[in-house]
Short mmCIF file of C-alpha atoms in Angstrom, two decimals:
data_model
loop_
_atom_site.label_atom_id
_atom_site.label_comp_id
_atom_site.label_asym_id
_atom_site.label_seq_id
_atom_site.Cartn_x
_atom_site.Cartn_y
_atom_site.Cartn_z
CA MET A 294 -0.11 -0.10 -0.19
CA ASP A 295 0.98 3.85 -0.94
CA ARG A 296 0.76 6.18 1.74
CA LEU A 297 -1.07 8.80 0.34
CA ASP A 298 0.55 13.14 0.70
CA ASN A 299 -2.96 14.81 -0.27
CA THR A 300 -3.26 18.01 -1.50
CA VAL A 301 -5.77 20.84 0.17
CA ARG A 302 -8.06 23.23 -2.33
CA PRO A 303 -7.88 27.00 -0.78
CA TYR A 304 -11.73 28.13 -2.16
CA ALA A 305 -12.93 31.06 -0.88
CA TRP A 306 -15.72 29.34 0.60
CA GLY A 307 -13.94 26.76 2.80
CA SER A 308 -13.63 26.92 6.79
CA THR A 309 -10.30 28.37 7.84
CA THR A 310 -10.26 25.28 10.64
CA ALA A 311 -12.08 22.69 10.39
CA ILE A 312 -8.95 20.90 8.18
CA PRO A 313 -6.11 22.11 10.30
CA HIS A 314 -8.29 20.97 13.49
CA LEU A 315 -8.93 17.76 12.25
CA LEU A 316 -5.12 17.41 11.31
CA GLY A 317 -3.97 18.77 14.54
CA ILE A 318 -1.96 21.68 12.21
CA GLU A 319 -1.89 25.32 12.91
CA PRO A 320 -4.21 27.23 10.67
CA SER A 321 -2.79 29.63 8.28
CA GLY A 322 -5.57 32.02 8.44
CA GLU A 323 -6.46 30.99 4.69
CA PRO A 324 -9.77 28.53 3.48
CA GLN A 325 -8.89 25.00 3.24
CA ALA A 326 -11.56 24.01 1.45
CA GLU A 327 -11.24 20.69 0.21
CA MET A 328 -8.68 18.10 0.52
CA TRP A 329 -8.46 15.67 -2.22
CA MET A 330 -7.69 11.60 -2.27
CA GLY A 331 -7.29 9.68 -5.38
CA ALA A 332 -5.98 10.65 -9.30
CA HIS A 333 -8.11 13.48 -10.45
CA PRO A 334 -5.15 15.60 -12.75
CA GLY A 335 -5.85 18.61 -10.88
CA ALA A 336 -4.62 17.09 -8.25
CA PRO A 337 -3.76 13.75 -8.05
CA SER A 338 -2.55 12.36 -4.25
CA ARG A 339 1.69 11.45 -4.56
CA THR A 340 3.25 8.53 -2.86
CA PRO A 341 6.55 7.13 -2.69
CA ARG A 342 6.42 5.98 -5.97
CA GLY A 343 5.18 9.41 -8.04
CA THR A 344 1.59 10.82 -8.58
CA LEU A 345 -1.26 7.87 -7.80
CA ALA A 346 -2.08 8.52 -11.56
CA GLU A 347 0.96 7.79 -12.57
CA VAL A 348 1.32 4.93 -10.42
CA ILE A 349 -2.12 3.16 -12.44
CA ASP A 350 -0.92 4.52 -15.41
CA ALA A 351 2.15 2.21 -15.22
CA ALA A 352 -0.10 -0.90 -14.79
CA PRO A 353 -3.76 -0.92 -14.51
CA GLU A 354 -4.51 -4.21 -14.08
CA ARG A 355 -2.35 -4.40 -11.19
CA GLU A 356 -3.83 -1.86 -9.34
CA LEU A 357 -6.97 -1.01 -10.25
CA GLY A 358 -7.85 -4.91 -11.10
CA ALA A 359 -9.36 -6.50 -14.04
CA ALA A 360 -12.57 -6.45 -13.54
CA ALA A 361 -12.26 -2.72 -12.92
CA VAL A 362 -10.25 -1.51 -15.58
CA ALA A 363 -13.04 -3.89 -17.17
CA LYS A 364 -16.07 -2.18 -16.43
CA PHE A 365 -14.60 1.62 -15.79
CA GLY A 366 -11.49 1.64 -18.25
CA PRO A 367 -7.92 2.21 -16.83
CA ARG A 368 -8.70 4.86 -14.02
CA LEU A 369 -9.73 5.74 -10.79
CA PRO A 370 -13.67 5.67 -11.11
CA PHE A 371 -13.60 7.75 -7.99
CA LEU A 372 -12.79 10.95 -5.91
CA LEU A 373 -12.40 11.16 -2.13
CA LYS A 374 -12.13 14.43 -0.10
CA LEU A 375 -12.64 15.46 3.44
CA LEU A 376 -14.80 18.71 2.86
CA ALA A 377 -15.21 21.67 4.76
CA ALA A 378 -17.55 24.54 4.02
CA GLY A 379 -17.13 28.15 6.17
CA ALA A 380 -19.70 29.39 3.76
CA PRO A 381 -21.78 28.42 1.20
CA LEU A 382 -20.78 26.50 -2.05
CA SER A 383 -22.59 27.52 -5.24
CA LEU A 384 -26.03 25.82 -5.67
CA GLN A 385 -25.89 23.58 -8.85
CA VAL A 386 -27.03 20.34 -10.08
CA HIS A 387 -24.98 17.51 -12.07
CA PRO A 388 -26.09 15.66 -15.82
CA ASP A 389 -26.88 11.96 -15.86
CA LEU A 390 -24.17 9.80 -18.18
CA ALA A 391 -25.93 10.20 -21.26
CA GLN A 392 -26.42 13.47 -20.62
CA ALA A 393 -22.64 14.49 -19.87
CA ARG A 394 -21.42 12.63 -22.67
CA ALA A 395 -23.97 14.24 -25.09
CA GLY A 396 -22.98 17.40 -23.75
CA TYR A 397 -19.08 17.26 -23.80
CA GLU A 398 -19.49 15.78 -27.76
CA ASP A 399 -21.34 19.06 -28.30
CA GLU A 400 -19.01 21.36 -27.26
CA GLU A 401 -16.03 19.28 -27.98
CA ARG A 402 -17.62 19.65 -31.86
CA ARG A 403 -17.89 23.51 -31.13
CA GLY A 404 -14.39 23.63 -30.49
CA ILE A 405 -15.01 25.15 -27.34
CA PRO A 406 -11.72 25.35 -25.07
CA VAL A 407 -12.21 22.60 -22.03
CA ASP A 408 -11.20 26.15 -19.37
CA ALA A 409 -13.52 28.00 -21.08
CA PRO A 410 -15.73 30.20 -18.60
CA HIS A 411 -18.65 29.00 -20.06
CA ARG A 412 -18.06 25.29 -21.11
CA ASN A 413 -20.32 23.51 -19.06
CA TYR A 414 -18.80 19.83 -19.98
CA LYS A 415 -15.44 19.50 -18.68
CA ASP A 416 -15.68 15.64 -19.32
CA ALA A 417 -18.18 12.74 -20.42
CA ASN A 418 -18.51 11.52 -17.23
CA HIS A 419 -21.24 12.15 -14.83
CA LYS A 420 -20.81 13.20 -11.08
CA PRO A 421 -22.67 11.25 -8.37
CA GLU A 422 -21.65 12.19 -5.07
CA LEU A 423 -22.03 11.31 -1.47
CA ILE A 424 -21.26 13.67 1.80
CA CYS A 425 -21.28 11.87 5.22
CA ALA A 426 -21.12 14.51 7.76
CA LEU A 427 -17.73 14.50 10.82
CA THR A 428 -19.52 17.52 12.39
CA GLU A 429 -23.06 18.96 12.11
CA PHE A 430 -23.36 19.66 8.43
CA ASP A 431 -26.26 21.73 7.63
CA GLY A 432 -26.75 21.59 3.28
CA LEU A 433 -30.24 22.37 0.21
CA CYS A 434 -31.00 18.72 -1.27
CA GLY A 435 -33.44 18.63 -3.35
CA PHE A 436 -36.79 20.23 -4.54
CA ARG A 437 -39.29 20.84 -1.27
CA ASP A 438 -43.08 20.49 -2.01
CA PRO A 439 -44.54 23.39 -4.05
CA ALA A 440 -46.67 24.78 -1.64
CA HIS A 441 -44.39 24.61 1.62
CA ALA A 442 -42.16 26.71 -0.69
CA ALA A 443 -44.79 28.90 -1.73
CA ASP A 444 -46.03 29.05 2.37
CA LEU A 445 -42.02 29.81 3.03
CA PHE A 446 -41.85 32.65 0.75
CA GLU A 447 -45.56 34.52 1.45
CA GLY A 448 -44.54 34.11 5.25
CA LEU A 449 -42.00 37.14 4.46
CA GLY A 450 -44.34 39.09 3.79
CA VAL A 451 -42.75 40.37 0.65
CA ALA A 452 -44.85 41.49 -1.79
CA ALA A 453 -42.40 41.14 -4.92
CA LEU A 454 -42.80 37.11 -4.34
CA LYS A 455 -46.58 37.08 -4.28
CA PRO A 456 -45.78 36.33 -8.02
CA TYR A 457 -44.26 33.00 -7.43
CA ALA A 458 -46.17 31.76 -4.39
CA ASP A 459 -49.02 31.99 -6.81
CA LEU A 460 -47.03 30.21 -9.56
CA LEU A 461 -46.31 27.41 -6.91
CA ARG A 462 -49.55 26.75 -6.10
CA ALA A 463 -50.26 25.94 -9.66
CA HIS A 464 -50.73 22.37 -11.08
CA PRO A 465 -48.58 20.02 -12.02
CA GLU A 466 -45.92 20.27 -9.73
CA ASP A 467 -43.16 20.09 -11.55
CA ALA A 468 -44.18 22.49 -14.15
CA ALA A 469 -44.72 25.27 -11.80
CA LEU A 470 -40.64 24.76 -9.93
CA ARG A 471 -39.92 25.16 -13.46
CA GLU A 472 -41.65 27.83 -14.08
CA VAL A 473 -40.73 29.43 -10.90
CA LEU A 474 -37.16 28.37 -11.16
CA THR A 475 -37.12 29.81 -14.90
CA ALA A 476 -38.51 33.50 -13.81
CA VAL A 477 -36.10 34.06 -11.00
CA LEU A 478 -32.95 33.09 -13.39
CA THR A 479 -34.42 35.18 -15.87
CA ALA A 480 -35.33 38.19 -14.26
CA ASP A 481 -34.33 41.57 -14.61
CA ARG A 482 -30.96 41.56 -12.39
CA ASP A 483 -31.33 45.37 -10.85
CA ASP A 484 -35.29 44.30 -10.12
CA MET A 485 -34.13 40.30 -8.57
CA ALA A 486 -31.57 42.14 -6.52
CA ARG A 487 -34.44 44.43 -4.80
CA THR A 488 -35.87 41.28 -4.22
CA VAL A 489 -33.72 39.48 -2.75
CA THR A 490 -32.03 42.51 -0.70
CA GLU A 491 -35.98 42.91 0.37
CA THR A 492 -36.16 39.18 1.35
CA ALA A 493 -32.59 38.73 3.22
CA ALA A 494 -33.56 41.49 5.20
CA ALA A 495 -36.83 39.51 6.33
CA CYS A 496 -35.53 36.16 7.17
CA ASP A 497 -33.02 37.68 8.95
CA ARG A 498 -35.88 39.62 11.10
CA LEU A 499 -37.90 36.14 11.84
CA GLY A 500 -34.93 33.62 11.83
CA GLY A 501 -36.49 29.87 12.73
CA ALA A 502 -37.21 28.20 9.33
CA TYR A 503 -35.20 31.49 7.53
CA ALA A 504 -32.40 31.42 9.24
CA PRO A 505 -30.44 29.78 6.33
CA TYR A 506 -31.04 30.93 4.05
CA ALA A 507 -30.62 34.53 5.71
CA ASP A 508 -26.65 33.12 5.97
CA ILE A 509 -26.84 32.06 2.35
CA ALA A 510 -27.95 35.97 1.27
CA HIS A 511 -24.92 37.40 3.89
CA HIS A 512 -22.71 35.46 1.31
CA TYR A 513 -24.28 36.22 -1.71
CA PRO A 514 -26.09 39.42 -1.66
CA GLY A 515 -28.50 39.71 -4.64
CA ASP A 516 -27.46 36.82 -5.69
CA PRO A 517 -31.11 35.28 -7.59
CA GLY A 518 -29.70 31.89 -6.37
CA VAL A 519 -30.99 33.10 -2.65
CA LEU A 520 -34.87 32.43 -3.58
CA ALA A 521 -34.38 29.27 -5.66
CA ALA A 522 -32.32 28.02 -2.30
CA MET A 523 -35.87 28.99 -0.76
CA LEU A 524 -37.55 25.53 -3.24
CA LEU A 525 -34.70 23.56 -1.74
CA ASN A 526 -35.13 20.92 1.12
CA HIS A 527 -32.83 22.08 4.01
CA VAL A 528 -30.86 19.21 5.89
CA ARG A 529 -29.02 19.33 9.12
CA LEU A 530 -27.28 15.88 8.77
CA GLN A 531 -25.54 14.75 12.31
CA PRO A 532 -22.08 13.11 12.61
CA GLY A 533 -22.53 9.64 10.66
CA GLU A 534 -25.31 10.38 8.46
CA ALA A 535 -24.99 10.97 4.94
CA LEU A 536 -27.00 12.60 1.70
CA HIS A 537 -26.77 10.84 -2.05
CA LEU A 538 -27.09 13.55 -4.81
CA GLY A 539 -27.91 11.39 -8.09
CA ALA A 540 -28.66 13.15 -11.25
CA GLY A 541 -30.60 16.24 -11.99
CA ILE A 542 -30.62 16.97 -8.19
CA PRO A 543 -29.91 20.59 -6.90
CA HIS A 544 -27.87 21.31 -4.15
CA ALA A 545 -25.43 22.68 -2.48
CA TYR A 546 -23.35 22.64 0.77
CA LEU A 547 -24.12 25.29 3.43
CA ASN A 548 -21.33 24.06 5.95
CA GLY A 549 -20.30 21.86 8.15
CA LEU A 550 -17.20 18.84 7.37
CA GLY A 551 -17.57 16.14 6.14
CA VAL A 552 -16.14 12.93 4.22
CA GLU A 553 -17.24 13.32 0.18
CA ILE A 554 -17.10 10.82 -2.58
CA MET A 555 -17.77 11.54 -6.27
CA ALA A 556 -17.63 9.74 -9.45
CA ASN A 557 -14.18 11.78 -11.19
CA SER A 558 -15.88 14.34 -13.33
CA ASP A 559 -15.90 17.96 -13.23
CA ASN A 560 -19.30 18.38 -14.75
CA VAL A 561 -21.29 21.14 -12.75
CA LEU A 562 -24.31 23.21 -13.60
CA ARG A 563 -24.46 26.49 -11.50
CA CYS A 564 -28.14 27.63 -10.29
CA GLY A 565 -26.46 30.00 -8.60
CA LEU A 566 -25.01 31.75 -5.61
CA THR A 567 -21.34 32.00 -7.81
CA PRO A 568 -19.67 34.21 -9.91
CA LYS A 569 -19.47 31.84 -11.96
CA HIS A 570 -21.38 31.14 -15.18
CA VAL A 571 -24.77 29.69 -15.74
CA ASP A 572 -25.58 28.73 -18.45
CA VAL A 573 -29.76 29.00 -17.38
CA PRO A 574 -31.25 26.71 -20.74
CA GLU A 575 -28.61 23.84 -20.44
CA LEU A 576 -29.50 23.97 -16.53
CA LEU A 577 -33.18 24.14 -17.14
CA ARG A 578 -32.73 20.91 -19.64
CA ILE A 579 -30.71 18.62 -16.11
CA VAL A 580 -32.49 19.27 -13.46
CA ARG A 581 -35.08 17.11 -12.34
CA PHE A 582 -38.46 19.25 -11.57
CA GLU A 583 -40.16 16.94 -9.15
CA PRO A 584 -40.11 17.70 -5.15
CA THR A 585 -37.98 14.84 -3.61
CA ASP A 586 -37.63 13.33 -0.14
CA PRO A 587 -33.96 14.31 0.78
CA GLY A 588 -33.22 10.93 2.07
CA VAL A 589 -30.43 10.90 4.86
CA LEU A 590 -28.60 8.55 4.91
CA ARG A 591 -27.22 6.19 8.00
CA PRO A 592 -24.78 3.16 7.23
CA GLU A 593 -26.18 -0.10 7.95
CA ALA A 594 -23.90 -2.37 9.90
CA ASP A 595 -22.49 -5.59 8.29
CA PRO A 596 -21.39 -8.87 11.01
CA ASP A 597 -18.13 -7.61 11.17
CA GLY A 598 -18.53 -4.21 12.15
CA GLU A 599 -18.30 -2.46 8.68
CA GLU A 600 -21.11 0.26 7.93
CA VAL A 601 -21.90 0.77 4.36
CA TYR A 602 -23.30 3.74 2.73
CA GLU A 603 -25.50 2.12 0.25
CA THR A 604 -25.97 4.39 -2.90
CA PRO A 605 -26.95 3.15 -6.55
CA THR A 606 -23.59 4.19 -7.81
CA ASP A 607 -20.77 1.74 -8.69
CA GLU A 608 -18.08 4.11 -9.12
CA PHE A 609 -17.54 4.12 -5.48
CA ARG A 610 -18.98 2.66 -1.90
CA LEU A 611 -18.02 4.16 1.07
CA SER A 612 -18.24 2.56 4.42
CA ARG A 613 -16.74 3.33 7.94
CA HIS A 614 -15.06 1.13 11.07
CA THR A 615 -15.19 2.12 14.36
CA LEU A 616 -12.53 0.39 15.68
CA PRO A 617 -12.14 -0.10 19.61
CA ALA A 618 -8.59 -1.11 21.60
CA GLY A 619 -7.52 -4.03 21.20
CA ALA A 620 -9.91 -5.98 19.71
CA ALA A 621 -8.93 -8.42 16.95
CA ALA A 622 -8.08 -7.05 13.50
CA HIS A 623 -9.89 -6.36 10.59
CA ASP A 624 -9.28 -8.03 7.61
CA LEU A 625 -10.04 -5.56 4.62
CA THR A 626 -8.22 -7.02 0.82
CA ARG A 627 -10.56 -6.79 -1.61
CA ALA A 628 -10.06 -7.12 -5.17
CA THR A 629 -10.25 -4.06 -6.30
CA PRO A 630 -9.07 -0.86 -5.31
CA GLN A 631 -9.16 1.01 -2.03
CA ILE A 632 -8.49 4.54 -0.24
CA LEU A 633 -8.45 4.35 3.96
CA LEU A 634 -8.57 7.56 5.29
CA CYS A 635 -8.43 7.93 9.24
CA THR A 636 -11.24 10.66 10.51
CA ALA A 637 -10.53 10.01 14.66
CA GLY A 638 -8.08 8.46 17.02
CA THR A 639 -5.30 6.02 16.00
CA VAL A 640 -5.71 3.27 12.57
CA ARG A 641 -2.78 0.93 11.66
CA ALA A 642 -3.27 -0.20 8.39
CA GLY A 643 -1.06 -3.14 7.39
CA ASP A 644 2.16 -1.06 8.41
CA GLU A 645 1.29 2.26 8.26
CA GLU A 646 -0.13 3.72 11.67
CA LEU A 647 -2.83 6.57 9.97
CA THR A 648 -3.36 9.63 12.73
CA PRO A 649 -6.69 12.28 11.59
CA GLY A 650 -6.73 13.21 7.92
CA GLN A 651 -3.89 10.26 6.77
CA SER A 652 -4.81 8.04 4.26
CA VAL A 653 -3.22 5.23 1.80
CA PHE A 654 -4.03 3.54 -1.75
CA VAL A 655 -4.72 0.48 -1.35
CA PRO A 656 -3.95 -1.77 -5.19
CA ALA A 657 -6.61 -4.63 -5.72
CA GLY A 658 -6.16 -7.55 -4.09
CA GLU A 659 -3.60 -6.72 -1.45
CA ARG A 660 -3.78 -8.45 1.68
CA THR A 661 -4.87 -5.61 4.33
CA GLU A 662 -5.80 -6.21 8.18
CA ILE A 663 -6.63 -2.34 10.39
CA SER A 664 -6.99 -2.40 13.53
CA GLY A 665 -7.42 0.63 16.05
CA PRO A 666 -8.56 2.23 18.44
CA GLY A 667 -9.76 4.80 15.80
CA THR A 668 -12.15 5.69 13.00
CA LEU A 669 -11.34 4.54 9.33
CA PHE A 670 -13.95 5.54 5.77
CA ARG A 671 -12.73 3.13 3.60
CA ALA A 672 -13.59 4.18 -0.80
CA THR A 673 -13.47 1.47 -3.23
CA ILE A 674 -16.28 0.58 -6.20
CA THR A 675 -18.30 -2.29 -7.20
CA VAL A 676 -18.09 -4.91 -9.61
#
């Protein structure tokens, strides 16, 4: 196995303290948003044998296993992260696999540079995600019942919101949600900025269920994404709880520290809460306009004590081991590649001793035993 040296991305929305505290180091004062573990070309983990991308490229079947290469190609199909949100991330949605392939091929055919600010599809892959909370974690996930969104708008007493509330009470529900999101994102920018400012003041005054939107508006004053966010379910995860974000589901992370795993893709369509490009027509084509239950996931323990977060996504499988002191070692040998991440205590993985924030890559089929005391997250795939 290879100990990983991982890059921390300093995105502006990142917490200045959460990742340093987990790692047991002094904060630098700068935002530290994400620590990447994997072979993503943007910031591949480093190993004693070179970057993890180079290690896999040199011998894909040896590192990943023949079944993984046959199913996903000669690349690690997931990216594991520590994500530390100190401010809301952009409101966004991801395409399904067919949409990603078609969108990527279309933009390639039109000659749009892959690093162009207005490019939507950086690759031909989908990007399902799973976020598991390490601390209390706030997020937005999926559309709430339109009638409940109408109640939320009406409760603010802002006259400019009444047309949206009226639309939300229309039927069918999918058409109502589409019409309101379209109206919010295509409204005159100056008029919308005034509406958002008035809405933010009312949210701040009322607090309670409105408090998350007051905070969002504080970070993104005048942004139409503030109203779009009010159409979504607000979720507060407790440590150990998780959310799975499938294709077409609008979402945003607001605050907290978590372990995130996703298919290896950069395809994001933004709805707001960002200075970046928002392609409204393409966004409206990708979004699933239907009320959904956020579906908070809690891990299911197997007889060996492995707690698995079950999802329909094959590109990744996330589980957790809580290892007491003095307990027998667990055998994690598996015919697929693995990344093991310690988040609490001290965990021995093979010959490596891991403390919080440290991780290793385990090639397919390599014999691996773990012991505690500590908590270990295990990322692998399903073949």
